[in-house]
XYZ file of C-alpha atoms in Angstrom:
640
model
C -4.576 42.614 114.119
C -2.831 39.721 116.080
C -5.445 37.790 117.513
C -3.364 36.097 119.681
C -2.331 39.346 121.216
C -5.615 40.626 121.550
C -7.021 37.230 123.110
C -3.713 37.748 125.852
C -5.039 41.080 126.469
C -8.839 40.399 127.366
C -7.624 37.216 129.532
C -6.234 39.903 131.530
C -4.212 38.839 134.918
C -6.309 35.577 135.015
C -5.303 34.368 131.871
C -3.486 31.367 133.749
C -6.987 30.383 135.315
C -8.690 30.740 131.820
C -6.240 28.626 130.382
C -6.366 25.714 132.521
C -10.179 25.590 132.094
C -10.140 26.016 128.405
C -7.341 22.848 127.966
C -9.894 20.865 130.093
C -12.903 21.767 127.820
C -10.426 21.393 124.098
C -10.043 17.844 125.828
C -12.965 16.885 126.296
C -15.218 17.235 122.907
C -18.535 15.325 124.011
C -19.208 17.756 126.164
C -20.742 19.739 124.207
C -22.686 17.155 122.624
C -24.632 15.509 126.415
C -27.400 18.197 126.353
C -28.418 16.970 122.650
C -28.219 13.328 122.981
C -28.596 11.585 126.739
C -32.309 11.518 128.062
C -32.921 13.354 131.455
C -31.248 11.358 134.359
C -28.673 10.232 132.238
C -27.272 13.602 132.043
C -27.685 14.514 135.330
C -25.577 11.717 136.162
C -23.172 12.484 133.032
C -23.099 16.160 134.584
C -22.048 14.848 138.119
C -19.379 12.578 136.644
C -17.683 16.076 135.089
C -18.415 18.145 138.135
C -16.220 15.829 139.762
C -13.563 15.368 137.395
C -13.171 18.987 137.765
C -13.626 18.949 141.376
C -10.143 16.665 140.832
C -7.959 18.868 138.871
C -8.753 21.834 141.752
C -9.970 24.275 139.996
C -13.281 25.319 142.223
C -11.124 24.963 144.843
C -8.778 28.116 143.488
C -10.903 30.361 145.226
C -10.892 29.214 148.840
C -8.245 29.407 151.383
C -5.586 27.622 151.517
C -5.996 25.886 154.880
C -8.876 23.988 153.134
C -6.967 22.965 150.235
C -7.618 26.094 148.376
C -4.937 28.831 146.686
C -6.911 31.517 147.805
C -7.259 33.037 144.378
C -10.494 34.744 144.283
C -10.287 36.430 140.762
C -8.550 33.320 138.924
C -11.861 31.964 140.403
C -14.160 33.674 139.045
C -12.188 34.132 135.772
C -12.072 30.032 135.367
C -15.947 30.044 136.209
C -16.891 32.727 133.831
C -14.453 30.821 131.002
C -16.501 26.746 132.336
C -19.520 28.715 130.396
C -18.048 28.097 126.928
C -18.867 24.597 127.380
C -22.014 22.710 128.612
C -23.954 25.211 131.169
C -25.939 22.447 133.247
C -21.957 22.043 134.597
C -21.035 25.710 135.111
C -24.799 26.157 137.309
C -24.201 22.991 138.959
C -20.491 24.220 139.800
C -21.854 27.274 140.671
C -24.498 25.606 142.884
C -21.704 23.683 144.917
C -18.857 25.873 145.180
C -19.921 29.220 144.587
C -23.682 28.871 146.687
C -22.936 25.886 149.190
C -19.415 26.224 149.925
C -19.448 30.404 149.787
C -22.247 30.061 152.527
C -20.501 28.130 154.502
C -17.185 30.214 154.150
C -18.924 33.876 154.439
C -21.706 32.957 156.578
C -19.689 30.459 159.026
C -17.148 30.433 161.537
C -14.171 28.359 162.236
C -15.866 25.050 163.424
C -18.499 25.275 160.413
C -14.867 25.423 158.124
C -13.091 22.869 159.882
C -16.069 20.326 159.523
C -17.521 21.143 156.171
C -15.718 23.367 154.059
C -12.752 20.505 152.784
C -15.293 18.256 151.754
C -17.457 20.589 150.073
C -14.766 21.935 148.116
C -13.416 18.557 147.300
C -16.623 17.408 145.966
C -16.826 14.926 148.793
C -20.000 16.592 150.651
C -22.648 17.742 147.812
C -24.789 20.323 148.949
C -28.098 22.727 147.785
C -28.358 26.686 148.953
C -31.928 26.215 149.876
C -33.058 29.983 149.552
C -35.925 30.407 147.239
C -38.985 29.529 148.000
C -42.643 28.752 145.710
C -44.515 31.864 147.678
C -41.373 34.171 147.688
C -38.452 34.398 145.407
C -36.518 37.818 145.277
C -38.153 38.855 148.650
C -36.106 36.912 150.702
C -36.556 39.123 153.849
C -40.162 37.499 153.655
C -39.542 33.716 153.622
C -41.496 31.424 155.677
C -39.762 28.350 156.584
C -39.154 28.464 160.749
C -35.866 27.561 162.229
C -36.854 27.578 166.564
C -34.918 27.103 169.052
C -35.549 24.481 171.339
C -33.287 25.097 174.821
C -34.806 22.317 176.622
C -33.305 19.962 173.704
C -30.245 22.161 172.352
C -31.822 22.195 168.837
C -33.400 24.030 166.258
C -36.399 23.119 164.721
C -37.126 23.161 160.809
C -40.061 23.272 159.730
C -42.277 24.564 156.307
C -45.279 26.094 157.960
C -47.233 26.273 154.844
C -46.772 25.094 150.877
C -46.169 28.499 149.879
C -42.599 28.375 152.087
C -41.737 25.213 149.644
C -38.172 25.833 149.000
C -38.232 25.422 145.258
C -35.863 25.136 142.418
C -33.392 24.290 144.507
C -29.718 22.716 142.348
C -28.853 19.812 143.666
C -32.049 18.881 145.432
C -33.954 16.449 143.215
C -30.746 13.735 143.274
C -27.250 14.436 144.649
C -27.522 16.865 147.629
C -26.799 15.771 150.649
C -26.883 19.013 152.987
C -28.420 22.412 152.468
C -27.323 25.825 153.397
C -31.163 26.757 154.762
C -32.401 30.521 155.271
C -35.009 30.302 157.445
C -36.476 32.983 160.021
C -34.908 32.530 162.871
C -37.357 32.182 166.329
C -35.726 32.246 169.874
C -37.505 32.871 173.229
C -40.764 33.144 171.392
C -39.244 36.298 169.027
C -38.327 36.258 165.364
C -35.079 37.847 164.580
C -35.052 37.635 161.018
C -33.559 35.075 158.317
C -30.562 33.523 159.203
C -28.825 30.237 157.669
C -28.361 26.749 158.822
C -26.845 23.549 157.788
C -29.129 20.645 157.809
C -28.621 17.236 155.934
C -31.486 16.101 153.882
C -30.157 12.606 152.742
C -28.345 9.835 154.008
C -24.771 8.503 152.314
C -26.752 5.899 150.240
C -29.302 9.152 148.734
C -32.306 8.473 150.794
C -34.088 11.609 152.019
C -33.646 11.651 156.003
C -36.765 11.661 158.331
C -38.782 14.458 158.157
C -36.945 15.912 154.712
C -39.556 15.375 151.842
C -37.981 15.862 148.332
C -39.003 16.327 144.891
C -37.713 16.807 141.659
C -38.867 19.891 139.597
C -39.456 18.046 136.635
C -38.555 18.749 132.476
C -36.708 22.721 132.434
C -36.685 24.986 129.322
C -32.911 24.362 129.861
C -30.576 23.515 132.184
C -31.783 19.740 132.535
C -28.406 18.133 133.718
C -29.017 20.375 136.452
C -31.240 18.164 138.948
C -33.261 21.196 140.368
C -35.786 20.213 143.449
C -37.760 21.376 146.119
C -37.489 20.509 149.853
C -40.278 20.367 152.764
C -39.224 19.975 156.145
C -41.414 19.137 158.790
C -40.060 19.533 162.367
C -36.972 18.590 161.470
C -34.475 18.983 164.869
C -30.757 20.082 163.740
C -28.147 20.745 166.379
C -27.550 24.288 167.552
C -23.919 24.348 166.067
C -25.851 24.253 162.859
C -26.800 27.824 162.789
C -24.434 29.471 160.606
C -22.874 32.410 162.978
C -20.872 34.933 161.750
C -23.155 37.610 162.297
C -25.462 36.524 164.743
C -25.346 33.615 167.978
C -27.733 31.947 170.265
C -26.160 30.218 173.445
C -27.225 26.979 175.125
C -29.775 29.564 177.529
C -31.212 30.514 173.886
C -29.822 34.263 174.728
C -29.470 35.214 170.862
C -26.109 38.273 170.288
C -25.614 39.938 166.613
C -22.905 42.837 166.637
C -25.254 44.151 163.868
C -28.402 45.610 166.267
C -30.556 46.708 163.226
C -31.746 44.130 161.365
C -32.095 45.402 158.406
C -28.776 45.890 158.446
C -27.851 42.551 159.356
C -29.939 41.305 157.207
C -28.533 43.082 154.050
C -24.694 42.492 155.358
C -24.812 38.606 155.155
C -26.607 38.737 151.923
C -24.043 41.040 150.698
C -21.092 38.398 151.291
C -23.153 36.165 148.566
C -22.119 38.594 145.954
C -20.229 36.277 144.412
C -22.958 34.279 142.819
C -24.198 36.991 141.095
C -20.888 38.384 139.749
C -19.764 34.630 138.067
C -23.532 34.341 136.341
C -23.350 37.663 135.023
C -19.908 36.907 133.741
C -21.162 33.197 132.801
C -23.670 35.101 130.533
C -20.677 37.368 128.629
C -19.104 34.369 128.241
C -22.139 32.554 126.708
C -22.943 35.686 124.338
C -19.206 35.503 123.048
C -19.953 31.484 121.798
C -22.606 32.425 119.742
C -21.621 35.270 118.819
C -17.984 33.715 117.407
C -20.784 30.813 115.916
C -22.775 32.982 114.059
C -19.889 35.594 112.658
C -18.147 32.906 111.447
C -20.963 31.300 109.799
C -21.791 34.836 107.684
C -17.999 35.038 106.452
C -18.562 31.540 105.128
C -21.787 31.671 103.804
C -23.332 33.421 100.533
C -26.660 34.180 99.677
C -27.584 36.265 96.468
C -26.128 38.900 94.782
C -25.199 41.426 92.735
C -27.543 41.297 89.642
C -25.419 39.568 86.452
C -22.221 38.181 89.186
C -21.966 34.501 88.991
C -20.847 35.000 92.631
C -23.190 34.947 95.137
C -22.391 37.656 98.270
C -21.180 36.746 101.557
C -24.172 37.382 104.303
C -21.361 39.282 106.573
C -20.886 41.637 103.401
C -24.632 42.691 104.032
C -24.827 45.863 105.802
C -28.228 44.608 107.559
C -26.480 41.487 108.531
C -23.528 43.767 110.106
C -26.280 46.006 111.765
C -27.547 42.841 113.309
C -24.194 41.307 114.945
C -21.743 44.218 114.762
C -23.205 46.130 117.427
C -23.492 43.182 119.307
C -20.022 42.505 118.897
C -19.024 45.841 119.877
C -21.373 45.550 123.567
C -19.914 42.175 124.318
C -16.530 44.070 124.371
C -17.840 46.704 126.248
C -19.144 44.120 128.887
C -15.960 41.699 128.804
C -14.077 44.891 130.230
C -17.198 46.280 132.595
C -17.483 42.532 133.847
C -13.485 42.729 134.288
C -13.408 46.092 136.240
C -15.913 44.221 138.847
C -14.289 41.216 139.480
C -11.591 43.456 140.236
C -13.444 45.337 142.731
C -14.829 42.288 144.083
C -11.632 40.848 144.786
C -9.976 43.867 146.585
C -13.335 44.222 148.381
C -13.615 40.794 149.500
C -9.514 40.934 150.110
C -8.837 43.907 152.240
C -11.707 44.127 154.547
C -13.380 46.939 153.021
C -15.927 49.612 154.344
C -19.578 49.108 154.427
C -20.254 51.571 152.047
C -17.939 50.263 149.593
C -19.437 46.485 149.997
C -22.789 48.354 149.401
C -21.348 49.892 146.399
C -20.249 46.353 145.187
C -23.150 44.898 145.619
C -25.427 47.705 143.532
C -21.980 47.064 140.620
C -22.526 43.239 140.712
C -26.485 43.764 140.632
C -26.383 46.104 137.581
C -23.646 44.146 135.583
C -25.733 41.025 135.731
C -28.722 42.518 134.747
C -27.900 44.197 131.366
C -25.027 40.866 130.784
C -27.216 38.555 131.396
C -30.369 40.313 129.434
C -27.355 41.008 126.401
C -27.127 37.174 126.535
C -30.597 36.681 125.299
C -30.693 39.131 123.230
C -27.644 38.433 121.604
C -28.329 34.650 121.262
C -31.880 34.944 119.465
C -29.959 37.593 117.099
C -27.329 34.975 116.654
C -29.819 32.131 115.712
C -31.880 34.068 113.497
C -29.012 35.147 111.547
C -27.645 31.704 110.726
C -31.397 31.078 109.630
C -32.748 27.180 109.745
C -29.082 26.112 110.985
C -28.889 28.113 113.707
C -32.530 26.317 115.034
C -30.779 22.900 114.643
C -29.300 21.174 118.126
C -26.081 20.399 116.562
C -24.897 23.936 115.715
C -25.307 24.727 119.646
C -27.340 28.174 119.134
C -30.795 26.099 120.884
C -29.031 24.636 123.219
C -27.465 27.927 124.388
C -30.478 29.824 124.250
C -32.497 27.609 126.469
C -29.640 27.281 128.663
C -29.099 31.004 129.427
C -32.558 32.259 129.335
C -33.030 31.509 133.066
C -29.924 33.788 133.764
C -32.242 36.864 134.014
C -34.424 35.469 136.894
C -31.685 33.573 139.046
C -29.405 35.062 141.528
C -31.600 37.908 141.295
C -34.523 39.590 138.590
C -32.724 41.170 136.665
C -36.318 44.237 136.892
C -35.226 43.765 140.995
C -32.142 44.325 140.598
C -31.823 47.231 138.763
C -34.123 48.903 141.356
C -31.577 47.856 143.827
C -29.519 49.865 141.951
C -31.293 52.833 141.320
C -31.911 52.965 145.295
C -28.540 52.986 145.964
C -28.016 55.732 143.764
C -30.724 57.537 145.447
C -29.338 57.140 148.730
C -25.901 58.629 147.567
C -27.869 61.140 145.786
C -29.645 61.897 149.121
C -26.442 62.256 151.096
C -25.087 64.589 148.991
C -27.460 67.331 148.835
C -27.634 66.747 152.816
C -24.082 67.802 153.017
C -24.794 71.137 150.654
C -24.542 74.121 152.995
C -27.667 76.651 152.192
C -25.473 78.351 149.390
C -24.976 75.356 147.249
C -28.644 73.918 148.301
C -29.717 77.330 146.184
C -27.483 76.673 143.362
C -28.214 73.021 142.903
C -32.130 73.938 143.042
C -30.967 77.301 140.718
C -29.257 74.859 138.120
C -32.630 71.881 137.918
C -34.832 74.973 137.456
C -32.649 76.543 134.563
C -33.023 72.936 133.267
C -36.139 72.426 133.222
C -37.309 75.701 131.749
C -34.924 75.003 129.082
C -36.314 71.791 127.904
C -39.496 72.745 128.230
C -38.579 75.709 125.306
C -37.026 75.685 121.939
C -33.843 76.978 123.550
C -31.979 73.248 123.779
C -32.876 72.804 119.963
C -31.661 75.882 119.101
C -28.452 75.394 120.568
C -27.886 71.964 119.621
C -28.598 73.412 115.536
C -26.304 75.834 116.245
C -23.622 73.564 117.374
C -24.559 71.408 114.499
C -23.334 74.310 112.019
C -20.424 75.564 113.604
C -18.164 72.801 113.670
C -15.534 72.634 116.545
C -12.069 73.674 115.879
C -10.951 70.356 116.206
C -13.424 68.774 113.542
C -11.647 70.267 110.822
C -10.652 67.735 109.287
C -13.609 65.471 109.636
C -17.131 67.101 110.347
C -18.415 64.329 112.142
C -15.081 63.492 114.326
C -16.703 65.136 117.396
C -18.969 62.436 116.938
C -16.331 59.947 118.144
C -14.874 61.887 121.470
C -14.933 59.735 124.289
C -15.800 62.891 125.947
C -18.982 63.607 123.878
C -20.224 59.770 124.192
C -19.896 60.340 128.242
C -21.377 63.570 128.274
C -24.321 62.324 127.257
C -24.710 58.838 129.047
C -24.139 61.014 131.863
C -26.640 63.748 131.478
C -29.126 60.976 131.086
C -28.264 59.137 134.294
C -27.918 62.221 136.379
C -31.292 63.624 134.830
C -33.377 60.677 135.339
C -32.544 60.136 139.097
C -33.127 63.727 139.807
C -36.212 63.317 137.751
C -36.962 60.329 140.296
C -35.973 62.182 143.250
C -38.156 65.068 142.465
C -41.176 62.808 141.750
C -40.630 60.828 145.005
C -40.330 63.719 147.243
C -43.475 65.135 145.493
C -45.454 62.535 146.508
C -43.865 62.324 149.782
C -44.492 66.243 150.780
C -48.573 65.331 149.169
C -49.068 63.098 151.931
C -49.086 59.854 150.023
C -47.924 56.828 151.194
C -44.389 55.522 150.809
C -45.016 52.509 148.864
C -47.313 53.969 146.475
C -45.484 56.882 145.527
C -42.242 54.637 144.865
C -44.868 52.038 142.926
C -45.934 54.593 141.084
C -42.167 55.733 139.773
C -41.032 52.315 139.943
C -40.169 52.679 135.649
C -39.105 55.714 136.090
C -36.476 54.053 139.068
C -35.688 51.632 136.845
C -35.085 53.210 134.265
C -32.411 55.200 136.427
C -30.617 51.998 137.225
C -29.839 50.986 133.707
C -28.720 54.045 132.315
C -26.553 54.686 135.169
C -25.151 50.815 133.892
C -25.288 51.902 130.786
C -22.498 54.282 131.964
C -20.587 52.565 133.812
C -19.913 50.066 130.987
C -19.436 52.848 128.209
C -16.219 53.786 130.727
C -15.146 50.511 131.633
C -14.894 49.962 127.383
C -13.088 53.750 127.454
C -10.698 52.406 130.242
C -10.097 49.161 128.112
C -8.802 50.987 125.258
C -6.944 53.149 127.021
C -4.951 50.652 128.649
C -4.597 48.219 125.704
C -1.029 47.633 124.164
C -0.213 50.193 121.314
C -1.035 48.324 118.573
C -4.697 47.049 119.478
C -5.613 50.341 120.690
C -6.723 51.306 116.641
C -9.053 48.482 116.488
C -10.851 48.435 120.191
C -11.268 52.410 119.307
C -13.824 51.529 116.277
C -15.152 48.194 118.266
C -15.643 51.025 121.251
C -17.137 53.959 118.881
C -19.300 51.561 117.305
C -20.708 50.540 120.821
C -21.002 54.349 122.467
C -22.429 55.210 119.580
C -25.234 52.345 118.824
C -26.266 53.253 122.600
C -26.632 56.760 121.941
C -29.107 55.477 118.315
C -30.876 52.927 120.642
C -31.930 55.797 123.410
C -32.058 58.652 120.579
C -35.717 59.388 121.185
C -35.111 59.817 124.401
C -32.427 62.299 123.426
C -34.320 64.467 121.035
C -37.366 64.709 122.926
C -34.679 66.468 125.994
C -33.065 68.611 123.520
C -29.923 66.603 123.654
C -30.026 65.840 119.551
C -30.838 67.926 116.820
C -32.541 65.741 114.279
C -29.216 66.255 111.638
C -26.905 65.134 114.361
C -29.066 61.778 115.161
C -28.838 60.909 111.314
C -25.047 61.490 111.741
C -25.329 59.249 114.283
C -26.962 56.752 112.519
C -24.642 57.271 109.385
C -21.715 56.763 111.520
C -22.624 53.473 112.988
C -23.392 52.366 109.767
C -19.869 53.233 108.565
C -18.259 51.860 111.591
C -19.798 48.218 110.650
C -17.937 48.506 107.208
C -15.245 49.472 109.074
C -15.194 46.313 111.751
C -16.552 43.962 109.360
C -12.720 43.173 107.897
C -11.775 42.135 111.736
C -14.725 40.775 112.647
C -13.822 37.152 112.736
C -10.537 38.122 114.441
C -12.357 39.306 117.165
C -14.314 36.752 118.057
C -11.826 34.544 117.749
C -9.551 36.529 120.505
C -12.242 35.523 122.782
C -10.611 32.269 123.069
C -13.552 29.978 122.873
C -12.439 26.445 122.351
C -12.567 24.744 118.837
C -14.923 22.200 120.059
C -17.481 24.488 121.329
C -17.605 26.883 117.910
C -16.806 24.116 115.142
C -20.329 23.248 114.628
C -21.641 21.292 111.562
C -22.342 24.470 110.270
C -18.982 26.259 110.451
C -15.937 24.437 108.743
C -12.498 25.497 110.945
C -10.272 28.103 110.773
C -7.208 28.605 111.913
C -6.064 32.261 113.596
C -3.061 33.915 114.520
């Protein structure tokens, strides 16, 4: 395998972007070293001093238009933020913070004057700002937050203020030290009536860093990880910001305090600005990949260096990557980060004809539920993945210097911010339940029969020995085209979707039936859904689960000739470790016959031995700088 054509092929069409970023991060070799060595507030400040020497070679700017002094290159964006994450992760969140949060409110949520005023500086690094959202009484329910934003006609002004400590916002970037303006959501009051939360701009600290009247601030204190990111929280009492401040896109007051959306409901107003925030949660869950593809190169490349035992009378002890338990722990691991690198791909693709063409509703909605289940399994692979990683490189891998720690206390937070990753999924899962909803509306009475027909024949058949019996008998009789090799229907793409998709289709119809039961009992709304709600979510990842099984299908299908061989076995290893992982679930649905989930099981097994030859290849085509992989513990090596 050529590595470097592989690492050409999963740069994809941003590989430019990519490339930039990794030549600033191969320049720069103490950054990966600041976390380990600077106390606290020294590396926040070391942290600042790279955020704006990147600000200065334009990359965050690549995203924005190019009135503002942007090239208004929304993927190579995102690619170039995803690729920041192989080195030091208190600057990719703190980039993140400024561009993608502070700046992308005030380019999706504003208007003309709000860009003409803010959106130059911000992007140039000249205005630092905080996306004051979250607050210490409500996180992912942001429809319920209680800071106030009134209007006051008599005065032109509205009126901030935290009613309570509970509307705290809290862990807010940039607020303990270098903010100077937050985007705030707040619930907007006019005339006496609440429409909802809304966003305004409203400075919190002078030029010299001294909090402005009325703005109290506070720093967060020591993190799990993340510490050169100076996290805060922000009380405002009464504070009076002009009305311009209001952030209007969707939704104006005039100087009589007459408030105007285009969007009546709103709900749906609501859910329409959050939407354009997408972005934030499409770069972490890529940041996350990214993250799982450092260790993972760390701790691959360690176990083709190291040996530990062997054979009984060999004066040569064994390579720990020649283990098949040590394959079984990072080979499969391996093989998902692949399959994520090209789901992760297909949605910044999405998000960037979305966001560039002026797209429906329905497929922003769409987006959104993609972005929301892509960060939640990349961002949950990330920790698992990283703790695997550690673990296998033993007492090294716990050591600061070799980078695992660091990147495990860094990323760990991934799952709760810009979303739970538990919330999320549910987002997801409704979604699907809405489509699912719509469609069996627009059945005419025939095909209403037929679907109902079809979930009865299913049932009754898994609740007999039918399924089993037809799965043993398909077990026996091999298929004409597994001559050759009785377990090559084992590794059609078609077989690995058939199943992914009988379990994402069964388990929302599952949930539908259950919530409409409850429903047509009389029970209440929110405690028939509560009472499903693992069943729901459950929906939402395997219908992820899916959808990155056939993003990985797609990627070897489109891959130049001659690295289609090895992304086939990186891909069959993946389908079929998800099939092992849900295989109980499988049997006890008649989906498996107990000889075709040791076949299973035998396979993946095989497939290791088969990947392990390439294995350090294909980490290194991930393209990770030397710097951030040449750890004490792993001497160099030089690829293709």
């Amino acid at each position: 395998m050529r590595t470097s054509g592989m690492r050409d092929y999963l740069d994809g069409p941003h590989k430019a972007a990519r490339d930039v970023v990794r030549a600033g991060l191969a320049a720069n070799t103490e950054l990966f070293e600041f976390a380990v060595r600077q106390p606290r507030d020294e590396y926040r400040e070391t942290v600042l001093e790279m955020l704006q020497a990147i600000t200065a070679e334009g990359h965050p700017a690549r995203g924005f238009p190019k009135e503002y002094g942007g090239e208004g290159d929304l993927g190579g964006y995102i690619a170039g933020f995803e690729t920041l994450a192989f080195g030091d992760l208190s600057l990719m969140v703190k980039a993140g913070v400024q561009f993608g949060l502070f700046a992308g409110a005030i380019l999706h949520l504003g208007t003309e004057r709000h860009h003409e005023a803010y959106l130059a500086d911000a992007i140039g690094g000249r205005l630092l700002g905080c996306f004051a959202m979250t607050e210490t009484g409500h996180g992912s329910n942001v429809q319920a937050l209680g800071t106030t934003a009134t209007y006051d006609a008599g005065t032109d002004e509205f009126v901030i203020h935290t009613p309570s400590e509970a509307a705290r916002k809290d862990y807010i970037g940039n607020a303990a030290r270098h903010g100077r303006m937050a985007a705030v959501f707040a619930q907007l009051v006019v005339g006496g009536e609440t429409h909802g939360v809304h966003c305004l701009l409203v400075p919190i600290r002078d030029e010299a860093g001294t909090a402005l009247p009325g703005v109290t601030l506070s720093d967060c204190g020591p993190k799990l990880g993340l510490n050169g990111v100076d996290n805060g929280r922000i009380v405002f009492d009464q504070v009076r910001v002009p009305r311009d401040a209001l952030l209007d896109r969707y939704a104006q007051v005039d100087a009589d305090g007459n408030y105007h959306s285009e969007i009546e409901n709103p709900d749906r107003r609501f859910f329409t600005m959050l939407g354009t925030l997408v972005q934030g949660r499409v770069s972490v869950g890529g940041a996350a990949i990214t993250a799982s593809k450092v260790a993972l190169e760390i701790a691959i490349r360690y176990a083709a260096q190291r040996r530990q035992f062997g054979a009984p009378g060999s004066n040569e002890e064994t390579l720990l990557l020649d283990y098949r338990m040590h394959q079984r722990r990072l080979l499969p691991l391996l093989a998902r980060t692949y399959a994520l690198h090209f789901a992760q791909g297909e949605l910044v693709e999405e998000f960037v004809r979305v966001f560039g063409d002026g797209s429906s509703e329905h497929d922003r909605r769409a987006l959104e539920a993609q972005a929301a289940g892509t960060k939640a399994l990349g961002t949950w692979h990330a920790t698992e993945t990283i703790q695997v990683c550690r673990e296998a490189c033993g007492g090294a891998g716990y050591l600061a210097e070799n980078r695992l720690a660091t990147l495990k206390a860094d990323t760990d937070v991934f799952t709760t911010f810009e979303g739970d990753n538990t919330v999320l999924l549910q987002l997801v899962a409704k979604g699907l339940l809405t489509d699912y909803r719509e469609s069996f509306g627009k059945l005419d009475p025939l095909g209403t029969a037929r679907f109902i027909a079809a979930q009865a024949v299913e049932i009754a058949v898994e609740k007999t020995a039918l399924r089993p019996l037809i799965d043993r008998l398909r077990d026996v009789v091999p298929n004409r085209n597994d001559t050759s090799d009785p377990d090559a229907g084992l590794r059609d793409d078609a077989y690995h979707s058939g199943l992914l998709r009988f379990r994402e289709q069964h388990m929302l119809s599952g949930v539908a039936r259950r919530l409409k039961a409850g429903i047509d009992a009389g029970d209440g709304a929110f405690e028939v859904f509560n009472r499903c709600q693992d069943h729901v979510i459950a929906a939402g990842r395997a219908h992820v689960d899916r959808v990155v099984l056939e993003a990985f299908q797609a990627g070897v299908r489109n891959a130049p000739e001659d690295l289609q061989e090895v992304l086939k076995d990186v891909y069959d290893l993946h389908a079929l470790s998800a099939i092992e992982a849900e295989r109980a679930w499988y049997l006890e649905h008649g989906r498996l016959s107990p000889a075709r989930s040791k076949a299973i099981t035998a396979l993946v097994n095989e497939l290791c031995g088969v990947v392990r030859p390439v294995a350090v290849e294909l980490v290194a085509a991930f393209g990770v700088p030397g710097a951030a992989v040449e750890v004490p513990m792993v001497v160099p090596s030089q690829h293709e």
